[in-house]
One Martini backbone bead per residue (centre of mass of N, CA, C, O) as a GRO file, in nm:
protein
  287
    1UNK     BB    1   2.436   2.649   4.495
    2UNK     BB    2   2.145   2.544   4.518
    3UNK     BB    3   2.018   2.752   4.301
    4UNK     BB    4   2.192   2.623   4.093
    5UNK     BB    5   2.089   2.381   4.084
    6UNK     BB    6   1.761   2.445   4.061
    7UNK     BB    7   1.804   2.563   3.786
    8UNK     BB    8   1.905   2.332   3.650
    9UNK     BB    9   1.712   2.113   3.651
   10UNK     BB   10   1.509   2.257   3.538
   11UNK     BB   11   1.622   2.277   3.264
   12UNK     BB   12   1.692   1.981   3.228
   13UNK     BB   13   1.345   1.908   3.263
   14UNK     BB   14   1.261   2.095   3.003
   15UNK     BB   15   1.461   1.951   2.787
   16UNK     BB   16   1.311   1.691   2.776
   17UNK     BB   17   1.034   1.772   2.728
   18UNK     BB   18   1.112   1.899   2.487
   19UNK     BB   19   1.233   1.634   2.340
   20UNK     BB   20   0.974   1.459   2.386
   21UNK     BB   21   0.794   1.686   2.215
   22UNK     BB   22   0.969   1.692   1.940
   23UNK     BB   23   1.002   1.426   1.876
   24UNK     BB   24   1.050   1.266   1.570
   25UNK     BB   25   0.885   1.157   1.348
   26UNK     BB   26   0.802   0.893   1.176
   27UNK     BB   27   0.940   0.820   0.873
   28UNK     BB   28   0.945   0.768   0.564
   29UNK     BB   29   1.249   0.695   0.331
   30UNK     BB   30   1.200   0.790   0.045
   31UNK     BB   31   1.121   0.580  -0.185
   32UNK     BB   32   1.160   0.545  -0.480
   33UNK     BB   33   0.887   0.452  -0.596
   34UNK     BB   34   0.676   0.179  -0.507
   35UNK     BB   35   0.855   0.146  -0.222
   36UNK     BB   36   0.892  -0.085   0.056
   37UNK     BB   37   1.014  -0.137   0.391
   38UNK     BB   38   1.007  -0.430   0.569
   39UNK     BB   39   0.968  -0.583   0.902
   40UNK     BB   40   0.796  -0.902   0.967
   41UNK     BB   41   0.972  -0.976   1.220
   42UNK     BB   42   0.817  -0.871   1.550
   43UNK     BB   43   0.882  -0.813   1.849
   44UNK     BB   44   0.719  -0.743   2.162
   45UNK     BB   45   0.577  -0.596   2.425
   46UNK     BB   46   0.464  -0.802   2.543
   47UNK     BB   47   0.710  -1.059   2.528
   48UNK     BB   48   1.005  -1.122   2.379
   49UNK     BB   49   1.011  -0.796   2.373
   50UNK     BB   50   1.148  -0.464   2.446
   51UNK     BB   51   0.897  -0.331   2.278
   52UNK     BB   52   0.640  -0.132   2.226
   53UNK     BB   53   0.431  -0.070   1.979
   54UNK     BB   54   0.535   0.262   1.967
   55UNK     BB   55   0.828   0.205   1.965
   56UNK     BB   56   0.842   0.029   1.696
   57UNK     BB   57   0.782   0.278   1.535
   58UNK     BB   58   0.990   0.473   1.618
   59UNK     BB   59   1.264   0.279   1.539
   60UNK     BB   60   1.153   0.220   1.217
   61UNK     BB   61   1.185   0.532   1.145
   62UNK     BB   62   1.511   0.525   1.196
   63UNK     BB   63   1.561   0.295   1.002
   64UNK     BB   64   1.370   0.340   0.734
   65UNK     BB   65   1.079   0.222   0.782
   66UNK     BB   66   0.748   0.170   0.656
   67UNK     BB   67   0.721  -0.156   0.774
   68UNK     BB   68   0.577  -0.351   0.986
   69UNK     BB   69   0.558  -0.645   1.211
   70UNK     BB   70   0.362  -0.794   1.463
   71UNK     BB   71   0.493  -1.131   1.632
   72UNK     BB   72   0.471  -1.326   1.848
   73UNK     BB   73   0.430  -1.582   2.032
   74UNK     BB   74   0.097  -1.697   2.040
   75UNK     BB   75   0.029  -1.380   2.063
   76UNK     BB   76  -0.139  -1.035   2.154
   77UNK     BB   77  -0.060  -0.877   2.386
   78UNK     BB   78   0.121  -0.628   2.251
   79UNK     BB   79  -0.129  -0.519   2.067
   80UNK     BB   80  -0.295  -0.473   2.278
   81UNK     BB   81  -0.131  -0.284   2.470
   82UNK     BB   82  -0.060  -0.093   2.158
   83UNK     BB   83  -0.346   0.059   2.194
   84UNK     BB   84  -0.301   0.250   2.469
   85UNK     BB   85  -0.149   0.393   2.204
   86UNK     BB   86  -0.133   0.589   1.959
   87UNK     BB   87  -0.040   0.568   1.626
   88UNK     BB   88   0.129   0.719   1.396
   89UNK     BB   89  -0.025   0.808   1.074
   90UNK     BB   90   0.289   0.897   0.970
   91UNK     BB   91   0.408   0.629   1.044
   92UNK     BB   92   0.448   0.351   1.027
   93UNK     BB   93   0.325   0.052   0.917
   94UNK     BB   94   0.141  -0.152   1.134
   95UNK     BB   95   0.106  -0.527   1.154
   96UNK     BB   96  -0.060  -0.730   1.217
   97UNK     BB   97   0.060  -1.085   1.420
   98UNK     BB   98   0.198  -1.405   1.406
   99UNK     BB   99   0.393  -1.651   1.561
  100UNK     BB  100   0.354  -1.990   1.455
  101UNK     BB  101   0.440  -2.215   1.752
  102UNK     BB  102   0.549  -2.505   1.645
  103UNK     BB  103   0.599  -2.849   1.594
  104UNK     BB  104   0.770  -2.838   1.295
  105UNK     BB  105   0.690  -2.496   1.316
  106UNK     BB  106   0.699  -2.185   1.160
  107UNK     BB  107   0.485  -1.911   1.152
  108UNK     BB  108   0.434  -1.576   0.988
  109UNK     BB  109   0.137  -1.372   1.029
  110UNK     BB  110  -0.022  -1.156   0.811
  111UNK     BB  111  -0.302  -0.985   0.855
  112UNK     BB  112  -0.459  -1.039   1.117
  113UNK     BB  113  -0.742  -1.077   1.361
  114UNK     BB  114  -0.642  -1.356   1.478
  115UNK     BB  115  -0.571  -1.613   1.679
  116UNK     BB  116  -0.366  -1.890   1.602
  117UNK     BB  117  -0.356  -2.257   1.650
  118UNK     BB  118  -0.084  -2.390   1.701
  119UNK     BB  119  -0.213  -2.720   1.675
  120UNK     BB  120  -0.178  -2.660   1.378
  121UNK     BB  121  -0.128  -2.723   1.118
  122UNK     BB  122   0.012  -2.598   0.848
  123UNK     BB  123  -0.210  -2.613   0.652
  124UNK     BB  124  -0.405  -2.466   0.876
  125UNK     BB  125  -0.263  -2.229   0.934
  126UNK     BB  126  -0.286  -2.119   0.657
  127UNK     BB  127  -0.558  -2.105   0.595
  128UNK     BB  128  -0.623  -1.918   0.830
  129UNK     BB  129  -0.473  -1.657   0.751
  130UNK     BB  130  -0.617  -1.639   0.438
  131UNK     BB  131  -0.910  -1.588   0.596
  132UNK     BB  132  -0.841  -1.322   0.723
  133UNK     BB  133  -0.633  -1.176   0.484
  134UNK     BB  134  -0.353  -1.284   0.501
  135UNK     BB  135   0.016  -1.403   0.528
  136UNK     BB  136   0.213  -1.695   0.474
  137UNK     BB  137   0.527  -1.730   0.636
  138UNK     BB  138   0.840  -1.882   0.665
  139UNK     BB  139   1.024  -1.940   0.953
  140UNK     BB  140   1.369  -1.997   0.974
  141UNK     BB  141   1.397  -2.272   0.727
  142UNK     BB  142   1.649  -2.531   0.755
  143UNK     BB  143   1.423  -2.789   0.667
  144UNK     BB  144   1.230  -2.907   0.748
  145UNK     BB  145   0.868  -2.827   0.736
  146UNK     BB  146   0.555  -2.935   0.826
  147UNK     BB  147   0.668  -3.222   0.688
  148UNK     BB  148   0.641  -3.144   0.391
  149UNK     BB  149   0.413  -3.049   0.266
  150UNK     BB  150   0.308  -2.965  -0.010
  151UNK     BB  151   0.062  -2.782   0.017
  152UNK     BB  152   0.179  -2.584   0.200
  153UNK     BB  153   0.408  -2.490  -0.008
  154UNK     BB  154   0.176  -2.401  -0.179
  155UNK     BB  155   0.087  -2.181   0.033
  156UNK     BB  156   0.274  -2.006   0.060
  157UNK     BB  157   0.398  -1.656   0.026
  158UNK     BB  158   0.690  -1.708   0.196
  159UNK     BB  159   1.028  -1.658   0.259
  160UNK     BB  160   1.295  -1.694   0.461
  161UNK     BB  161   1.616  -1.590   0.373
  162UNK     BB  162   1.662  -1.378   0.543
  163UNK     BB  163   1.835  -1.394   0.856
  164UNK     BB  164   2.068  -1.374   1.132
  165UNK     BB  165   2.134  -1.654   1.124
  166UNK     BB  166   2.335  -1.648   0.876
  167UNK     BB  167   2.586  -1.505   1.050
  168UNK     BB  168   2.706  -1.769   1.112
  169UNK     BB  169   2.722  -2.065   0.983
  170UNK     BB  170   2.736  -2.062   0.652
  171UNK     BB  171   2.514  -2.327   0.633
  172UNK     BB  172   2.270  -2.137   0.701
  173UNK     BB  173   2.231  -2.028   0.446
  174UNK     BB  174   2.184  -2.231   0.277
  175UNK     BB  175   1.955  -2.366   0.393
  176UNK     BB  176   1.770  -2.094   0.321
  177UNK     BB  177   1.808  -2.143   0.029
  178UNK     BB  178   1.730  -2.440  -0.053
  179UNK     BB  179   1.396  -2.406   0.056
  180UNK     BB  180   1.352  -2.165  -0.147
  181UNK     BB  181   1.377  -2.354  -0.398
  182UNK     BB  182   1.229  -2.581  -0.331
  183UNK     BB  183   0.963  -2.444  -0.325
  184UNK     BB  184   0.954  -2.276  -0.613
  185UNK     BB  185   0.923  -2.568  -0.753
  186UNK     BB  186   0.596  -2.500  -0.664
  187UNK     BB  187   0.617  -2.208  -0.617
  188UNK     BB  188   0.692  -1.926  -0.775
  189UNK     BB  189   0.563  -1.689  -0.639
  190UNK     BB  190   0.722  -1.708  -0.417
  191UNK     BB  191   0.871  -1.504  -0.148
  192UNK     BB  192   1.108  -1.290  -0.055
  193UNK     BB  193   1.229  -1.288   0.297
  194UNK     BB  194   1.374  -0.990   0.540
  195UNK     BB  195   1.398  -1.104   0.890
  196UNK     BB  196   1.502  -0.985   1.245
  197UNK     BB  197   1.373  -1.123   1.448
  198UNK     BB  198   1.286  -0.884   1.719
  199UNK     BB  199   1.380  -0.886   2.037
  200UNK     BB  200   1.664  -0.704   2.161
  201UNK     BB  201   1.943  -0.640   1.967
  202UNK     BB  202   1.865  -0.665   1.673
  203UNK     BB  203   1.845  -0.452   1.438
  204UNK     BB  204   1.583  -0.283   1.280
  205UNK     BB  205   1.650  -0.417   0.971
  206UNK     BB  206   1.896  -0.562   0.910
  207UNK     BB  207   1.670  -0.737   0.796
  208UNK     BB  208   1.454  -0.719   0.472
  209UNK     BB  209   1.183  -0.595   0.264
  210UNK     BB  210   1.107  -0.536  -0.035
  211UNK     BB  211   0.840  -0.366  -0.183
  212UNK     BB  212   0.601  -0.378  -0.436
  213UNK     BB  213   0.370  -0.164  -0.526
  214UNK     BB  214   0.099  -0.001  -0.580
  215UNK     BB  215   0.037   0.099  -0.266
  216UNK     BB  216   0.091   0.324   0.050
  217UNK     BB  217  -0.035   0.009   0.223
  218UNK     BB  218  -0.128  -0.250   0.380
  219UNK     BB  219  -0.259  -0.389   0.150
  220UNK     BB  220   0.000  -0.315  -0.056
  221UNK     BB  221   0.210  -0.507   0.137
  222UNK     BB  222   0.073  -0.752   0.064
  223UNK     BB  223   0.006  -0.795  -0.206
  224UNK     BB  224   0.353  -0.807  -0.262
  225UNK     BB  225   0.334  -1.034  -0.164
  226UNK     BB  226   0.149  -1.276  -0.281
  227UNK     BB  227   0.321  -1.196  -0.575
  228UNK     BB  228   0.594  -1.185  -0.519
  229UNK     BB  229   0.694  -0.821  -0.463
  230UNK     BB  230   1.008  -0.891  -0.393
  231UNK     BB  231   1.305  -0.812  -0.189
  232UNK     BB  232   1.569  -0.982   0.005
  233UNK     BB  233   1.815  -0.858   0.278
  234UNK     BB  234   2.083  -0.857   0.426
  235UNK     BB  235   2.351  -0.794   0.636
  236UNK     BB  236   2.508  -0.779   0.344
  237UNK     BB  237   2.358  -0.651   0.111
  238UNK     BB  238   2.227  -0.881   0.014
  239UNK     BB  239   2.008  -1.009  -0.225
  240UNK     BB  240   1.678  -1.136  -0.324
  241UNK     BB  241   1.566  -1.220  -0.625
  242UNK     BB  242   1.413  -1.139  -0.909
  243UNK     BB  243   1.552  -0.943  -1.133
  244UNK     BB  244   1.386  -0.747  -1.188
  245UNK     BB  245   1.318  -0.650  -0.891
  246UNK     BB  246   1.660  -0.614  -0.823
  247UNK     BB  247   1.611  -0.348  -0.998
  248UNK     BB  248   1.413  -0.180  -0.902
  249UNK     BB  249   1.533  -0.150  -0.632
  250UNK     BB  250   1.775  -0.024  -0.707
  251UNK     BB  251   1.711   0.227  -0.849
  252UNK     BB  252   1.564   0.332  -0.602
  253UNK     BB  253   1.824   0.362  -0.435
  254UNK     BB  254   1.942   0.551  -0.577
  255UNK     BB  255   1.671   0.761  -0.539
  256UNK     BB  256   1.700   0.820  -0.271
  257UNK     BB  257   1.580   0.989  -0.009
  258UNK     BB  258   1.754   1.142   0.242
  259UNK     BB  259   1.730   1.127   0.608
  260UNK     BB  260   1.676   1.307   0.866
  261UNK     BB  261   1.772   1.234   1.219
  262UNK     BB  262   1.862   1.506   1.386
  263UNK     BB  263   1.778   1.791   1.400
  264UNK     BB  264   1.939   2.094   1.499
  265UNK     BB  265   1.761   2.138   1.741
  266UNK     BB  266   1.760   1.883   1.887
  267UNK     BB  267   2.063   1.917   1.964
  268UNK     BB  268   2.027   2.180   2.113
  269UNK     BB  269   1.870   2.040   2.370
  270UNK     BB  270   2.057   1.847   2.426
  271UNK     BB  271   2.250   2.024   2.530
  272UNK     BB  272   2.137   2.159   2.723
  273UNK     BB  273   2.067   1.917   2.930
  274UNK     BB  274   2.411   1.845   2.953
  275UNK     BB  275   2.468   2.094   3.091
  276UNK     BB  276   2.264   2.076   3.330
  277UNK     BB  277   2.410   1.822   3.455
  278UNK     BB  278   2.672   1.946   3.482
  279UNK     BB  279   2.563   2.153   3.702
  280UNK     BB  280   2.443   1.898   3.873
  281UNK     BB  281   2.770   1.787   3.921
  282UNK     BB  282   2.877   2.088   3.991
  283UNK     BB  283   2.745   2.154   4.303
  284UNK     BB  284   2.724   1.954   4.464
  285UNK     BB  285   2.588   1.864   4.809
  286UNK     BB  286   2.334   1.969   4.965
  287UNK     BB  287   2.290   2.196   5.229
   0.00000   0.00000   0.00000
């Protein structure tokens, strides 16, 4: 009976480093089309989330996701982590960001390279991220913003419309849906942002922002936010955006690639590992 445990052992541990190395690589999604899915708001770890960015890209690829942003709160320590493996460069766009976490507002800055001063102005927080070539979304804005400065909300390139916490009473989308137009009534351009503010629960991707893009890269993950050129998905599968856009989306999605989630194979190796536990667990104990 030693024996066989010895032997069911080496098996499952064979079978698990099999299936961590042949783990499949995450893949873009596959929409039909210059569209690209993505999660602009994403805590990592260290920090408020629970995975570091290399395990957030390979989750990013499970979910169907193009395009990721890791954003802090006030921190890159995360990105900083997840220098020390390198990342897939078939798997999702990673972008850096940061949430900066101010009194008055909450700002997430995409595509910057250094941290922004928590202590700035709204105003003073969006221009430097656009100083650094980044751009910045209001996160999860319920009322008040930064203070309602015109020239900031005139400064915005996005904004949280779809967020989870929509999922409560009723009136928190109203509320995000009310300042999203009120914004709008001065920055006509403004995008709308669908981000799960992922720090440990809700999956990525639950919240969504299609890209219409121009190129599938992080320039043009950018590009497409500036211009205005997203929509918007929440937890209900309900769209936000101009007409012409969620038409294109839709086309899009109509015309998605499926995507094999498990192949075959690595069914075949999960369940040899599940074998050979069981055999490790009626073997009794050792002699």
């Amino acid at each position: 009976m030693t024996r066989l445990r010895g032997v069911a052992l080496v098996v499952f541990v064979g079978a698990v480093a099999l299936g961590t190395v042949r783990d499949p690589a995450p893949v873009l999604s596959g929409s039909a089309g210059l569209m690209l899915e993505a999660d602009l708001h994403v805590h990592p770890f260290p920090g408020d989330g629970s995975l570091p960015v290399w395990e957030l890209q390979r989750e990013a690829g499970r979910r169907g996701l193009d395009v990721i942003a890791v954003t802090g709160h006030n921190s890159r320590a995360g990105l900083a982590i997840g220098r020390l493996v390198p990342l897939d460069p078939a798997g999702p766009i990673v972008l850096p960001g940061q949430e900066v976490t101010a009194p008055g507002f909450h700002l997430i800055a995409v595509g910057i390279t250094r941290l922004i001063d928590w202590r700035l102005s709204a105003r003073a927080a969006i221009a430097d991220a656009h100083a650094q070539g980044g751009v910045a979304i209001a996160a999860h804005p319920l009322g008040s913003w930064g203070g309602d400065d015109l020239e900031a909300l005139r400064s915005l390139d996005g904004i949280e419309v779809a967020h989870p916490i929509a999922r409560g009473p009723r009136s928190v989308g109203v509320r995000l849906g009310e300042f999203f137009n009120r914004v709008r009534a001065v920055n006509p351009d403004v995008a709308p942002i669908g981000s799960t503010d992922f720090h440990m629960t809700a999956p990525l991707g639950l919240c969504r922002t299609y890209l219409l893009v121009g190129e599938r890269s992080a320039a043009g993950a950018l590009d497409a936010i500036r211009r205005g050129r997203t929509v918007a998905r929440d937890s209900n599968g309900r769209l936000f955006g101009a007409p012409e856009h969620v038409a294109a989306v839709e086309r899009s999605l109509a015309f998605a690639s499926p995507r094999a989630v498990v192949p075959g194979d690595e069914r075949l190796i999960a369940l040899v590992a599940l074998l050979a536990l069981g055999a490790l667990s009626l073997g009794g104990p050792p002699r």
